Every structure is written in structure tokens, then in C-alpha cells.
Amino acid sequence: MKVSLYTITLSGGYYGGPAVPLLDIFPKAKAWGYDGIELEGKRPHGSPLDLDAKARKAIVKAARDNGLEISCVASYSDYTSPIDEHRENELLMVREQIRLAADLGAPVVRVLAAWSGVSRRNGAITYDIARANFPNRYPGTTAVEQWGFVRDCLAEAAKMAEAAGVTLALQNHAPIINHYQDMLDFIAEVNSPALKASLDPPLLTEHTEEHYQAALKATGKL
């Protein structure tokens, strides 16, 4: 097992202070004993909007110079909207995150079925606005419809990932996915070798040895 430092930890949103510049994170991760870096695929560190070819080469060099892997690019996807343009925008972003991962040599892009988004007040990340009506932000849209939107978007994103030589890892993150079996059902319905699982223990519905073992056994080689 290898352990990566998730750059969102040093993004400035969860503590009083500025974000640590991305290239400065690599020597810190090395000094702290990490094996790799998980890059948040959004600002301030990993938005494809900000990283041109030169910046991507600098990231690869920083990882190599510090003996670290770039293990993952983390997407904050939300495929639940009944509005076509919203889902197309989400797919466009994950396509760019997949391309970023391929350029950085990262084998995995972590994806979510649904994500509320965040707001900032005085630089601090807050969830009160984004989660005020989430996941019921689209009244009249049924759970079955939302499931279909997510499945179809994951299938399209998986084709992009497979073409780029990258694997998507679907996290068991609520809502829509309210149990690890929901995550596994999405993966089974998409049925792509480029869509696998990111099983996050703190997000499991029960925190018992038996439930953890059942989740691990059911997830298996995924």
C-alpha cells in the first residue's frame, strides 16, 4: 500500500491562511513521508483551465525530483442535472481532467456521481449555500431519472478514459450513491474496464468490522 497527500489539504480552504503553491507541496510531501500526490482537479492547484503544457511538465518534474508518484486526479463531478447543458459541461470538465491525468502520468481520475459544490466566505470553504437544497435542487426529477443521468454520463466518461489509458474510480460518495452497493451497481451497469471503484471507508453507512469486511469483499478486484 502507498499513501498520497491530497492537495486539497493545502488549498487554503480549510484553515486560516493562503494556499500552498502546488510545486511547493512536492518537497513537503516528500519530507512528511508520503509516496505520492493526489491532485485536486480544480483551483487553486489542479484546474485544467490553469495548467498549460509547460505547467504540466513542471508538475511531472517536481514529482520525479522528489521521488513521488502522481497517483490520482480528483474530479468533483455531478451528473444528476436534468438540464442537458449542465451534464455536457460536467463531461467537458472530466474530459479535460482525464487529459490532465494522462499528461501527468496519473493512472486514475476519481469521479463522483453527485457533488454539491462549495462556496467561499473570506477564503474559507463552506457548504451551507451549495447544500441548502441538495440533492433536491431539481424538483420534479425522479430518483430513477437521476440514476439514468449518472449512469449515462459515467459510460461516456469511461469511453474517454479508456481512450486516454486512464481509469475512472467511482467513489461511494452520497448522494445518489447511498451505499457501497449503489457504487457497484453503477459500475456493473456501465460495464467498462475503465470504470472501477474508490471505496472510502468513512463514507460507509455502518462503521463495524462486519460491514467493512462485506464492503471489501463485494468490491473485490474493482
Short mmCIF file of C-alpha atoms in Angstrom, two decimals, residues 87-170:
data_model
loop_
_atom_site.label_atom_id
_atom_site.label_comp_id
_atom_site.label_asym_id
_atom_site.label_seq_id
_atom_site.Cartn_x
_atom_site.Cartn_y
_atom_site.Cartn_z
CA ARG A 87 -24.36 17.44 -17.87
CA GLU A 88 -22.43 18.38 -21.02
CA ASN A 89 -20.41 20.91 -19.00
CA GLU A 90 -19.62 18.23 -16.43
CA LEU A 91 -18.50 15.85 -19.16
CA LEU A 92 -16.34 18.54 -20.71
CA MET A 93 -14.59 19.11 -17.37
CA VAL A 94 -13.99 15.41 -16.74
CA ARG A 95 -12.62 15.06 -20.28
CA GLU A 96 -10.09 17.78 -19.51
CA GLN A 97 -9.26 16.15 -16.15
CA ILE A 98 -8.70 12.85 -17.94
CA ARG A 99 -6.36 14.58 -20.39
CA LEU A 100 -4.57 16.22 -17.46
CA ALA A 101 -4.13 12.86 -15.75
CA ALA A 102 -2.73 11.32 -18.92
CA ASP A 103 -0.28 14.22 -19.34
CA LEU A 104 0.89 13.86 -15.73
CA GLY A 105 1.17 10.08 -15.83
CA ALA A 106 -1.56 9.69 -13.23
CA PRO A 107 -3.34 6.36 -13.74
CA VAL A 108 -6.63 7.31 -12.06
CA VAL A 109 -9.28 10.03 -12.15
CA ARG A 110 -11.56 9.87 -9.11
CA VAL A 111 -15.19 10.70 -10.00
CA LEU A 112 -18.42 11.27 -8.09
CA ALA A 113 -21.98 10.55 -9.11
CA ALA A 114 -23.15 13.77 -7.46
CA TRP A 115 -21.45 16.72 -5.82
CA SER A 116 -22.99 19.82 -4.28
CA GLY A 117 -20.05 22.11 -4.94
CA VAL A 118 -18.70 24.59 -2.42
CA SER A 119 -18.76 28.29 -1.70
CA ARG A 120 -16.13 30.50 -0.05
CA ARG A 121 -16.51 33.19 2.56
CA ASN A 122 -13.39 35.19 3.37
CA GLY A 123 -11.40 32.43 1.70
CA ALA A 124 -12.90 29.62 3.80
CA ILE A 125 -14.79 26.77 2.13
CA THR A 126 -18.42 26.48 3.23
CA TYR A 127 -21.22 24.11 2.27
CA ASP A 128 -24.29 25.95 3.54
CA ILE A 129 -25.29 27.53 0.22
CA ALA A 130 -24.40 24.58 -2.03
CA ARG A 131 -26.15 22.03 0.16
CA ALA A 132 -29.21 24.09 1.07
CA ASN A 133 -31.42 22.25 -1.44
CA PHE A 134 -29.11 19.39 -2.35
CA PRO A 135 -29.80 16.75 -3.60
CA ASN A 136 -33.34 18.02 -4.24
CA ARG A 137 -32.24 21.03 -6.27
CA TYR A 138 -34.27 19.87 -9.28
CA PRO A 139 -37.88 19.44 -8.10
CA GLY A 140 -39.87 17.07 -10.25
CA THR A 141 -36.85 15.00 -11.26
CA THR A 142 -37.25 11.43 -10.07
CA ALA A 143 -34.58 9.27 -8.47
CA VAL A 144 -34.83 6.87 -11.41
CA GLU A 145 -34.18 9.71 -13.85
CA GLN A 146 -31.18 10.92 -11.88
CA TRP A 147 -29.77 7.40 -11.75
CA GLY A 148 -30.04 7.22 -15.52
CA PHE A 149 -28.33 10.58 -16.00
CA VAL A 150 -25.42 9.46 -13.82
CA ARG A 151 -25.10 6.06 -15.49
CA ASP A 152 -25.11 7.51 -18.99
CA CYS A 153 -22.53 10.18 -18.11
CA LEU A 154 -20.27 7.63 -16.42
CA ALA A 155 -20.50 5.45 -19.53
CA GLU A 156 -19.50 8.36 -21.77
CA ALA A 157 -16.68 9.41 -19.43
CA ALA A 158 -15.43 5.83 -19.26
CA LYS A 159 -15.02 5.79 -23.05
CA MET A 160 -12.93 8.96 -22.81
CA ALA A 161 -10.82 7.45 -20.05
CA GLU A 162 -10.27 4.18 -21.89
CA ALA A 163 -9.11 6.04 -24.99
CA ALA A 164 -6.64 8.03 -22.86
CA GLY A 165 -5.30 4.99 -20.99
CA VAL A 166 -6.73 6.24 -17.69
CA THR A 167 -9.05 4.52 -15.22
CA LEU A 168 -12.01 6.23 -13.58
CA ALA A 169 -12.56 5.37 -9.91
CA LEU A 170 -16.14 5.96 -8.76
#
